[in-house]
Amino acid sequence: MHLLENARIAEFDAPSGRWRLSAPAMIAIGEGRIVWTGDAEDLPEPFAGAPRRDLDGRVVTPGLIDCHTHVVFGGNRAREFEMRLEGASYEEIARAGGGILSTVRETRAASEEELLAAALRRVDTLLAEGVTTLEIKSGYGLDIESELKMLRVARRIGRVRPVSVRTTWLAAHALPPERREDRAGYIRDVVIAGMARANAEGLIDAVDGFCEGIAFSPEEMARIFEHAAGLGLPVKLHAEQLSDLGGAAMAARHGALSVDHLEYLGADGIAAMAVAGTVAVLLPGAFYTLRETQLPPVAALRAAGVPMALATDCNPGTSPVTSLLLTMNMGATLFRMTPAECLAGVTVHAARALGLEGRGLIAPGFRADLAIWDITDPAELSYRIGFNPLHARIVGGTLV
Ligand code: DI6
Ligand code: FE
């Protein structure tokens, strides 16, 4: 048991969606969880002798949760960035064998150690800004062994760094070159068969797919989701990023935890997500990098009561972003989310997008994942650009 004192706690009021800052207060932590919060004079007697750390009135928020990343990959796509600046579109580059497939070549060629070293540089940047839970997808291997290699690296990240890692099976990201003429075979032999293997090896927590004209159709994804359900794995989907194929509604009908991107989401998709309680994960880093002009329907999602999360989508092609704070700023400036929505989007709603209960809020019973900031107003986290006010993180009750 230990105590944090003089903490200004960011408390989320779910009905209004607002964050309230407490007066300087105490947080009691035991066995990795928050046990009690409140005024110092109300501290329960049994806690009184526990060691204390004075936070000098700093603001404490839940530890940040980056609920959609592809941080494990080989190489980079700086040349493709130049091509896009010269006028080529993301889809043209993908159809010409570049894009995701160029990262697949580099990821297949890299050793586990090389992938780990490259990913840790990105992960460390995220952690330095207060991230305490990180989702990592496969999807640049596209054969079973290479996908498992990525996932082993992802799991290792959670062992060598103080962060919780959740892993997601994304073999349905693109068709690998050797299977270009054999979609059904790829889905059967790699996506579905590999999912069962990864699950048996304890390497995956959820199943995802890229539902798009250049990737997989809603019908193909529905089949994959049925197999995920058979293994008891929750599902999520990249959908409506470049066009509206109805992927979000299909995913919601399968009880998806989240549907991600959503620039082209229509009214049917929003209604289906609201009914299913599916989280909308918005990825402004990809919107920005692709110089997209179609905005996700934030006002309609808000009106329908669909919870919105924000994530970096850290990946070498469409979102080479390793800052969740910058992502919050983009959520506000590009998508017109309120700073309160941005903070909920990287805490309580991001936890829900990962199916993680007991995370993302500061309340008794919740995991003691906290970010301590040198700020006076939580809105500062969304307002600043290129500035990191993190003082310290507490991960599972331990100060790091
Ligand atoms: N959507 C994305 O934005 C990334 N994957 C996906 O399904 C892009 C991945 C890449 O271009 O490497
Ligand atoms: Fe993505």
PDB file of N, CA and C and ligand atoms in Angstrom, residues 68-70 135 137 140 170 173 208 210 238 241 260-261 283 286 312-315 318-319, ligand 2:
ATOM      1  N   HIS A  68      -4.818   1.646 -31.023  1.00  0.00           N
ATOM      2  CA  HIS A  68      -4.704   1.188 -32.422  1.00  0.00           C
ATOM      3  C   HIS A  68      -3.316   1.564 -32.932  1.00  0.00           C
ATOM      4  N   THR A  69      -2.412   0.575 -32.966  1.00  0.00           N
ATOM      5  CA  THR A  69      -1.085   0.846 -33.534  1.00  0.00           C
ATOM      6  C   THR A  69      -0.595  -0.349 -34.338  1.00  0.00           C
ATOM      7  N   HIS A  70       0.351  -0.042 -35.203  1.00  0.00           N
ATOM      8  CA  HIS A  70       1.084  -1.052 -35.964  1.00  0.00           C
ATOM      9  C   HIS A  70       2.577  -0.769 -35.707  1.00  0.00           C
ATOM     10  N   GLU A 135      -1.978  -1.063 -27.797  1.00  0.00           N
ATOM     11  CA  GLU A 135      -2.424  -2.152 -28.665  1.00  0.00           C
ATOM     12  C   GLU A 135      -1.463  -2.239 -29.844  1.00  0.00           C
ATOM     13  N   LYS A 137      -0.851  -4.447 -33.592  1.00  0.00           N
ATOM     14  CA  LYS A 137      -1.434  -5.375 -34.569  1.00  0.00           C
ATOM     15  C   LYS A 137      -0.336  -6.102 -35.343  1.00  0.00           C
ATOM     16  N   TYR A 140       1.899  -7.193 -41.160  1.00  0.00           N
ATOM     17  CA  TYR A 140       2.965  -6.937 -42.137  1.00  0.00           C
ATOM     18  C   TYR A 140       3.776  -8.203 -42.398  1.00  0.00           C
ATOM     19  N   LEU A 170      -4.100  -9.277 -37.447  1.00  0.00           N
ATOM     20  CA  LEU A 170      -4.504  -8.484 -38.623  1.00  0.00           C
ATOM     21  C   LEU A 170      -3.929  -9.096 -39.903  1.00  0.00           C
ATOM     22  N   HIS A 173      -4.951  -7.870 -43.762  1.00  0.00           N
ATOM     23  CA  HIS A 173      -4.515  -6.486 -43.959  1.00  0.00           C
ATOM     24  C   HIS A 173      -4.324  -6.225 -45.449  1.00  0.00           C
ATOM     25  N   ASP A 208      -8.777  -8.331 -36.219  1.00  0.00           N
ATOM     26  CA  ASP A 208      -9.052  -7.097 -36.953  1.00  0.00           C
ATOM     27  C   ASP A 208      -8.922  -7.398 -38.451  1.00  0.00           C
ATOM     28  N   PHE A 210      -8.709  -5.168 -42.598  1.00  0.00           N
ATOM     29  CA  PHE A 210      -8.767  -3.924 -43.372  1.00  0.00           C
ATOM     30  C   PHE A 210      -9.866  -4.137 -44.405  1.00  0.00           C
ATOM     31  N   HIS A 238     -10.900  -2.089 -39.446  1.00  0.00           N
ATOM     32  CA  HIS A 238     -10.554  -0.854 -40.171  1.00  0.00           C
ATOM     33  C   HIS A 238     -11.642  -0.698 -41.245  1.00  0.00           C
ATOM     34  N   GLN A 241     -12.491   3.951 -44.376  1.00  0.00           N
ATOM     35  CA  GLN A 241     -11.372   4.910 -44.395  1.00  0.00           C
ATOM     36  C   GLN A 241     -11.293   5.628 -45.735  1.00  0.00           C
ATOM     37  N   ASP A 260     -12.684   1.394 -36.775  1.00  0.00           N
ATOM     38  CA  ASP A 260     -11.624   2.391 -36.747  1.00  0.00           C
ATOM     39  C   ASP A 260     -11.458   3.081 -38.112  1.00  0.00           C
ATOM     40  N   HIS A 261     -11.084   4.334 -38.092  1.00  0.00           N
ATOM     41  CA  HIS A 261     -10.929   5.261 -39.233  1.00  0.00           C
ATOM     42  C   HIS A 261     -12.237   6.037 -39.444  1.00  0.00           C
ATOM     43  N   LEU A 283      -8.667   8.269 -36.186  1.00  0.00           N
ATOM     44  CA  LEU A 283      -7.217   8.211 -36.379  1.00  0.00           C
ATOM     45  C   LEU A 283      -6.763   9.439 -37.170  1.00  0.00           C
ATOM     46  N   ALA A 286      -3.637   9.493 -39.625  1.00  0.00           N
ATOM     47  CA  ALA A 286      -3.785   8.959 -40.983  1.00  0.00           C
ATOM     48  C   ALA A 286      -4.517   9.965 -41.870  1.00  0.00           C
ATOM     49  N   THR A 312      -3.035   6.633 -32.324  1.00  0.00           N
ATOM     50  CA  THR A 312      -2.022   7.120 -33.274  1.00  0.00           C
ATOM     51  C   THR A 312      -2.093   6.405 -34.622  1.00  0.00           C
ATOM     52  N   ASP A 313      -2.552   5.125 -34.643  1.00  0.00           N
ATOM     53  CA  ASP A 313      -2.455   4.297 -35.861  1.00  0.00           C
ATOM     54  C   ASP A 313      -0.991   4.200 -36.299  1.00  0.00           C
ATOM     55  N   CYS A 314      -0.058   4.375 -35.368  1.00  0.00           N
ATOM     56  CA  CYS A 314       1.372   4.395 -35.730  1.00  0.00           C
ATOM     57  C   CYS A 314       1.691   3.287 -36.733  1.00  0.00           C
ATOM     58  N   ASN A 315       2.014   3.674 -37.965  1.00  0.00           N
ATOM     59  CA  ASN A 315       2.378   2.727 -39.024  1.00  0.00           C
ATOM     60  C   ASN A 315       3.235   3.460 -40.046  1.00  0.00           C
ATOM     61  N   THR A 318       0.677   5.312 -43.547  1.00  0.00           N
ATOM     62  CA  THR A 318      -0.334   6.364 -43.503  1.00  0.00           C
ATOM     63  C   THR A 318      -0.343   7.166 -42.212  1.00  0.00           C
ATOM     64  N   SER A 319       0.469   6.747 -41.226  1.00  0.00           N
ATOM     65  CA  SER A 319       0.444   7.511 -39.973  1.00  0.00           C
ATOM     66  C   SER A 319       1.753   7.309 -39.203  1.00  0.00           C
TER      67      SER A 319
HETATM   68 FE    FE B   2      -4.452   0.918 -38.768  1.00  0.00          FE
END
